[in-house]
Coordinates of C-alpha atoms and ligand atoms in Angstrom, one line a residue:
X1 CA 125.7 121.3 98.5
X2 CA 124.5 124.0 96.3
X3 CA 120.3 124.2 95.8
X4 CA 120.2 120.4 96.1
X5 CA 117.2 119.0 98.5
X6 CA 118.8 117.7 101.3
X7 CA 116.9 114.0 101.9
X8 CA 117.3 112.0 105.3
X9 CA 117.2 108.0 104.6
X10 CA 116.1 106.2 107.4
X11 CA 116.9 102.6 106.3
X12 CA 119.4 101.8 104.9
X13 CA 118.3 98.2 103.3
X14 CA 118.0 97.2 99.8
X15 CA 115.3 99.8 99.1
X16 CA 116.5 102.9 101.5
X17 CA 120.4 102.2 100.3
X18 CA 119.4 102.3 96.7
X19 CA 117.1 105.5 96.6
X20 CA 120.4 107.1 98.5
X21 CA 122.8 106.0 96.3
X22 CA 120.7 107.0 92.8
X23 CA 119.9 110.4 94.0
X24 CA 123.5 110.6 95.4
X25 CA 125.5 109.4 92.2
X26 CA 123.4 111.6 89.9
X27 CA 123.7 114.4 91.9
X28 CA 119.9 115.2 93.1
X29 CA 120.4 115.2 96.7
X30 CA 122.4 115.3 99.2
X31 CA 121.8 112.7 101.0
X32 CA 121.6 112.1 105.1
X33 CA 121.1 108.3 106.2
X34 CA 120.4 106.2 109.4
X35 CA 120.0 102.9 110.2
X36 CA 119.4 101.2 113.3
X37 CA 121.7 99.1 113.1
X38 CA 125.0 100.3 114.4
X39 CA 128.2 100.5 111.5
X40 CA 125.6 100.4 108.5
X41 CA 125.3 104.2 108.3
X42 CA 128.8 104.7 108.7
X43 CA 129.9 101.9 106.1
X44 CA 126.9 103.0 103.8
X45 CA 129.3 106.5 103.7
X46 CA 132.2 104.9 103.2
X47 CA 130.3 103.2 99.4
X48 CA 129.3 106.0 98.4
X49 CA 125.8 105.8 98.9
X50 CA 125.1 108.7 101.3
X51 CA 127.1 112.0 101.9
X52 CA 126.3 112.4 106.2
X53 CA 125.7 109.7 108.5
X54 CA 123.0 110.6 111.1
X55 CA 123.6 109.0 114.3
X56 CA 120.4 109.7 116.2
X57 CA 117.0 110.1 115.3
X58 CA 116.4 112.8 118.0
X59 CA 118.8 115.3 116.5
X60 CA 118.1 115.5 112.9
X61 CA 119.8 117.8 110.4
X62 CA 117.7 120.4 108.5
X63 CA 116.0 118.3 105.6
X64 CA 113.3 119.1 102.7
X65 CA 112.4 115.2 102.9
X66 CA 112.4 112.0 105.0
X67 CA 112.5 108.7 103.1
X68 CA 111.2 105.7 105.6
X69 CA 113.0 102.4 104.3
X70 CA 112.3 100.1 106.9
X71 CA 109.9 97.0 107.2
X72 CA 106.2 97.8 107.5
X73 CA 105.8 97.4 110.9
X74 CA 109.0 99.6 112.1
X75 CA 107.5 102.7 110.7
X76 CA 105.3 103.3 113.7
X77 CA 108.7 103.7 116.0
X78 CA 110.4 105.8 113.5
X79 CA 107.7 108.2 112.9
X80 CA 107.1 108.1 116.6
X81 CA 111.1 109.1 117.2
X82 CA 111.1 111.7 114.3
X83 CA 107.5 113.2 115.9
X84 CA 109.2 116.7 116.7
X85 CA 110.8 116.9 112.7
X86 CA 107.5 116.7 111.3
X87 CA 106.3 120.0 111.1
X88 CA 110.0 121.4 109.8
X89 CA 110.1 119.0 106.5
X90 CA 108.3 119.6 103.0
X91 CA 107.8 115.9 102.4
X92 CA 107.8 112.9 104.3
X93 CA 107.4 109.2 102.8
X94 CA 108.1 105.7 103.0
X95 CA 108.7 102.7 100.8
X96 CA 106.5 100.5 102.6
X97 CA 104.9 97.5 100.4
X98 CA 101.1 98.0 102.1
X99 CA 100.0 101.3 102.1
X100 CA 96.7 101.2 103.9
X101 CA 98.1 99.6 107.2
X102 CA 101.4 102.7 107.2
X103 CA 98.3 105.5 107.0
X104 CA 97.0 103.9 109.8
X105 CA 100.1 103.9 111.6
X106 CA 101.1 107.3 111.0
X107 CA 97.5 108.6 112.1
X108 CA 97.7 106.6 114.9
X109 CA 101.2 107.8 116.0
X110 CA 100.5 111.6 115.2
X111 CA 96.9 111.4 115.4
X112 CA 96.5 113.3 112.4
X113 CA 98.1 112.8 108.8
X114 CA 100.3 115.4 108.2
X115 CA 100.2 117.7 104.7
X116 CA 103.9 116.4 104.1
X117 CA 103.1 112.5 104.1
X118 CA 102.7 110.6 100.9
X119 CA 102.8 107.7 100.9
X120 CA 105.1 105.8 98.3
X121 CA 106.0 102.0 96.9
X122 CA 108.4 101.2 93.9
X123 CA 107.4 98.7 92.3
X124 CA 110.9 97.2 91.8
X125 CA 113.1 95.2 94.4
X126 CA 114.5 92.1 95.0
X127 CA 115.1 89.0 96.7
X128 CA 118.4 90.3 98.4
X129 CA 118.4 93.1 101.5
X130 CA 120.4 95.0 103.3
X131 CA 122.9 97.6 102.5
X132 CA 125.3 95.5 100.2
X133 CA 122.5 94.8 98.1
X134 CA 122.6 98.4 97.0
X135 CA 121.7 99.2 93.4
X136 CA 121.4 102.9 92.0
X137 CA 120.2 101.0 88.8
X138 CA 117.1 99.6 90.9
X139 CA 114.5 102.1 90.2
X140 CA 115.1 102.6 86.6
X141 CA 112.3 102.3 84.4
X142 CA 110.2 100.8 86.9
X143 CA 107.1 102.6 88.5
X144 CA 106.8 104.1 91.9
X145 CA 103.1 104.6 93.2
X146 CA 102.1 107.4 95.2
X147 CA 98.7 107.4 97.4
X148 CA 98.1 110.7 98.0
X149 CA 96.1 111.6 100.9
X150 CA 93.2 114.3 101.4
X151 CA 95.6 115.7 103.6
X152 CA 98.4 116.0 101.7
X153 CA 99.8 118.9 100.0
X154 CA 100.8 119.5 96.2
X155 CA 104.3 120.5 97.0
X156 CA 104.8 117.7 98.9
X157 CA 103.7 114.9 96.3
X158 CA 105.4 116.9 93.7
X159 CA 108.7 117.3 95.5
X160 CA 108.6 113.5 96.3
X161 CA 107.7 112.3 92.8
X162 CA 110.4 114.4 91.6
X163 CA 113.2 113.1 93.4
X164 CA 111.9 109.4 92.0
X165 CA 111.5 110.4 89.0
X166 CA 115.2 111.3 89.3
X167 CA 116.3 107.6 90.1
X168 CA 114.4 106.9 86.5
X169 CA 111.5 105.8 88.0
X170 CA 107.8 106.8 86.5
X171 CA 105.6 107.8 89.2
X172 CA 101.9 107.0 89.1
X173 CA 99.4 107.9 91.5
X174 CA 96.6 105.7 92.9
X175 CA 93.9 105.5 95.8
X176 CA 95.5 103.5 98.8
X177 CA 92.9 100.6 98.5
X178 CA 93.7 100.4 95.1
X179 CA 97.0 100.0 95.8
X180 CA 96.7 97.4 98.5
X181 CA 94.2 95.1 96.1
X182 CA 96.6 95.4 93.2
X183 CA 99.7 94.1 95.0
X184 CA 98.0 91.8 97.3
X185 CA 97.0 90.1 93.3
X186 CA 100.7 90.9 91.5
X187 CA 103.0 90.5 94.6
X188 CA 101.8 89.0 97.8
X189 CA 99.8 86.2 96.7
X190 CA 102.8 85.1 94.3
X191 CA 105.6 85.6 97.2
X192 CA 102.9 83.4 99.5
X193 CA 102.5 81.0 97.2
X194 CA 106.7 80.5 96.6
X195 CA 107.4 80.7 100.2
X196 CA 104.4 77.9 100.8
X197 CA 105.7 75.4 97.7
X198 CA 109.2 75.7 98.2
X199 CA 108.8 74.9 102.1
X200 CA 106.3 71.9 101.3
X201 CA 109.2 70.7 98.9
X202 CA 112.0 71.1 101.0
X203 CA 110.4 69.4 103.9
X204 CA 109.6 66.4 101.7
X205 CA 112.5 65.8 100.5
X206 CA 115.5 64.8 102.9
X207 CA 118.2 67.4 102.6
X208 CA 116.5 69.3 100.1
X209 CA 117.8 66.5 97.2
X210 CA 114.6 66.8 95.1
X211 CA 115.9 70.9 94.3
X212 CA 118.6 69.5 92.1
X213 CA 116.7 68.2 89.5
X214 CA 114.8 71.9 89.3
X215 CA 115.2 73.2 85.8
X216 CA 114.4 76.7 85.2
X217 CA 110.7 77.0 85.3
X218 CA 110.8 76.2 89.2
X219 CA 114.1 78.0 89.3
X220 CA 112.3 81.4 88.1
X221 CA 108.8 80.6 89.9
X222 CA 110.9 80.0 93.2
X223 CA 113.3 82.8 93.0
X224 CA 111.3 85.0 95.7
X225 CA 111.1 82.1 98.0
X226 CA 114.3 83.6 98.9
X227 CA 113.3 86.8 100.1
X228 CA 113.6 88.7 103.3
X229 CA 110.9 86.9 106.0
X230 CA 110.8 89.8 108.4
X231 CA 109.5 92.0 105.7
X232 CA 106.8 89.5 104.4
X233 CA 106.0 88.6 107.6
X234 CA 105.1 92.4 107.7
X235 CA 103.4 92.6 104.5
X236 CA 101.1 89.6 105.0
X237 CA 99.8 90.1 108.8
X238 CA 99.4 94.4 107.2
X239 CA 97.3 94.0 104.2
X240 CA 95.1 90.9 105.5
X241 CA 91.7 92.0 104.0
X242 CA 93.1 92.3 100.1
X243 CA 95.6 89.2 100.4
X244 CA 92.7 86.7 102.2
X245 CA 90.7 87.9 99.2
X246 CA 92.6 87.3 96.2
X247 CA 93.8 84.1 98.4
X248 CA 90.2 82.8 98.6
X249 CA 89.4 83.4 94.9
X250 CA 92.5 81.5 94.0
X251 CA 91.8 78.4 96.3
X252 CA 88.3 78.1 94.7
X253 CA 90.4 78.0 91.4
X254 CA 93.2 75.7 92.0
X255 CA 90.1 73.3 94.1
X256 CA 88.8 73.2 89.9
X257 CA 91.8 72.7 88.5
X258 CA 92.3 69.9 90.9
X259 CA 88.6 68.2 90.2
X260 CA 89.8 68.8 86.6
X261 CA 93.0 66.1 87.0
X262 CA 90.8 64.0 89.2
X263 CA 88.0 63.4 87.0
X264 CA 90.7 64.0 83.5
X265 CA 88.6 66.5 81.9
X266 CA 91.5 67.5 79.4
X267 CA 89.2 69.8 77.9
X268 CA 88.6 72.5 81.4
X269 CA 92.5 72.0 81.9
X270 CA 92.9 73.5 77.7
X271 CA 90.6 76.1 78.6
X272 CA 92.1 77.3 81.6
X273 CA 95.4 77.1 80.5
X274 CA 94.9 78.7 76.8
X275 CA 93.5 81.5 79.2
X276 CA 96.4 81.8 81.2
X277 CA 98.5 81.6 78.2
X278 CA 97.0 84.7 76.3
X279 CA 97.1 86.8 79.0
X280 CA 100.5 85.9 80.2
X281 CA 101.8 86.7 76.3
X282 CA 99.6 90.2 76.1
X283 CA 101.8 91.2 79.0
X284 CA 105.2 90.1 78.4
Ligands
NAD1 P1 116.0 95.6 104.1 O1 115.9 94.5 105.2 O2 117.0 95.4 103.0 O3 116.3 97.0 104.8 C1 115.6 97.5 105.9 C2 116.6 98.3 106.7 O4 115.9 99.0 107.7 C3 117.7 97.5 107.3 O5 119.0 98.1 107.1 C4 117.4 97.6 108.8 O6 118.6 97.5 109.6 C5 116.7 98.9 108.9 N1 115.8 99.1 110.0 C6 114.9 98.2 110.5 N2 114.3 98.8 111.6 C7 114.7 100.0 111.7 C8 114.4 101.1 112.5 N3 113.5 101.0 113.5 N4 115.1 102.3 112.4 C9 116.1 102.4 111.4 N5 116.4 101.4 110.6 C10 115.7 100.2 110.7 O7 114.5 95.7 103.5 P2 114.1 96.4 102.1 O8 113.9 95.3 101.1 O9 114.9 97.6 101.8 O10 112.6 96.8 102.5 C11 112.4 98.1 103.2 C12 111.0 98.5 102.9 O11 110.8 98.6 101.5 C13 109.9 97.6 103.4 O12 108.9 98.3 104.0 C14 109.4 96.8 102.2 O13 108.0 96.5 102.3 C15 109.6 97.9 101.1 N6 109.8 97.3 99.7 C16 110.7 96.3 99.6 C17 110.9 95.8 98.3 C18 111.8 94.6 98.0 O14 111.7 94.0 96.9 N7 112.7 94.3 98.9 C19 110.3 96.4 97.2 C20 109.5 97.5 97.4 C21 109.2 98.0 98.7

């Protein structure tokens, strides 16, 4: 075990089970997991992807820092089972994809935000969860945001970004708001607007026939239709302020475009479009 950091996972899904397994595999940790979920801990040994199983969240090993993988809304009854731990760890943080609605929840639960917490969200994932989906590849070259609190102590954000930056991933720090407004724009409204199409489509079309005639464009727009519902479900009902925002603003768009095809002014569809076009190509 040497001077590694010993990390707890709590989670062992797509996100928790591939943090494990890239600090694990390139030696940085050594790694403690849980899940819920009875067999995952034990199996996610068995791959590889942790070195202890912990099998209750009421005896926990000696750890410098806790990793919360689970869905947005079951981090209030983890932090509310790991409340005696607390004060014993350097760092405690979570993965969750809404970062103002997890502060609430752990000040709410504690009733204070404790020096250890930063909060964290890589900004790489995919459609697939659960332990299987497991990928110590996942975080590489992708950024991981931090939203450090007043509260929260130096050693404790370093010590976290550190053990990302380990898994490849380049760690960048914003205010939590900012956070929420900037993936509620890049993220949520696209997974809303995937989920909302391909159900429209499928519904209209008897046994889904009209999806084999989808060439790749719908193919790559729809891909995220495919993604985990309990975990959106989260995400969308926990950053409701910044996604009915950037939903509004893009109604009162698409309402344009729509008068635009009614009325076939060519010319607001070229502009809109060329717009689109040149930002979409400055970013690629
Ligand atoms: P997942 O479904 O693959 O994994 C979640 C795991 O948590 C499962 O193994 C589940 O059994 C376990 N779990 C659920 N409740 C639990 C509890 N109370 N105690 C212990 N274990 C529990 O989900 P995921 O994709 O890994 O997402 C986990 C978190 O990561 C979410 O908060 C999500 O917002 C965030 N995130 C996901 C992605 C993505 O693309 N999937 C990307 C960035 C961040």
């Amino acid at each position: 075990m040497n001077d590694q950091p010993k990390v707890l996972v709590i989670g062992l899904g797509l996100i928790g089970a591939s943090f494990a397994k890239a600090l694990k595999t390139r030696g940085e940790a050594y790694v403690y997991g849980y899940n819920r979920r009875e067999g995952v801990a034990a199996q996610a040994k068995e791959l590889g992807v942790i070195d202890e199983v912990v099998d209750n969240l009421s005896e926990l090993p000696d750890v410098d820092c806790i990793v919360i993988g689970v869905p947005v809304l079951a981090i209030a009854a983890v932090i509310e089972a790991i409340k005696p731990a607390l004060d014993k760890v350097k760092a405690i943080t979570d993965v969750g994809s809404v970062k103002g609605e997890v502060v609430n929840i752990v000040r709410q639960q504690l009733g204070y935000v404790p020096a250890s917490f930063v909060p964290g969200h890589p900004i790489a994932g995919a459609e697939k969860s659960g332990l299987m989906a497991a990928n110590d590849q996942l975080f590489e070259n992708h950024m991981l945001i931090v939203t450090p609190l007043e509260e929260t102590s130096a050693e404790a954000t370093t010590l976290v970004s550190r053990l990302w930056s380990a898994c490849g991933a380049e760690v960048v720090s914003m205010p939590v708001a900012r956070h929420d407004e900037v993936l509620a724009a890049t993220s949520h409204l696209p997974h809303l607007l995937a989920f909302s199409l391909v159900d429209t489509l499928s519904r209209e079309s008897e046994n889904r026939e009209i999806f084999k005639y989808a060439a790749g464009g719908f193919r790559d727009f729809s891909r995220i239709a495919a993604s985990d519902p309990t975990m959106w479900h989260d995400i969308f009902l926990t950053n409701q302020d910044a996604l009915l925002a950037v939903l509004r603003r893009f109604q009162a768009d698409l309402s344009q475009l729509e008068g635009a095809i009614e009325r076939g002014d060519g010319d607001y569809l070229k502009v809109v479009f060329e717009r689109a076009k040149a930002s979409r190509d400055h970013f690629s």
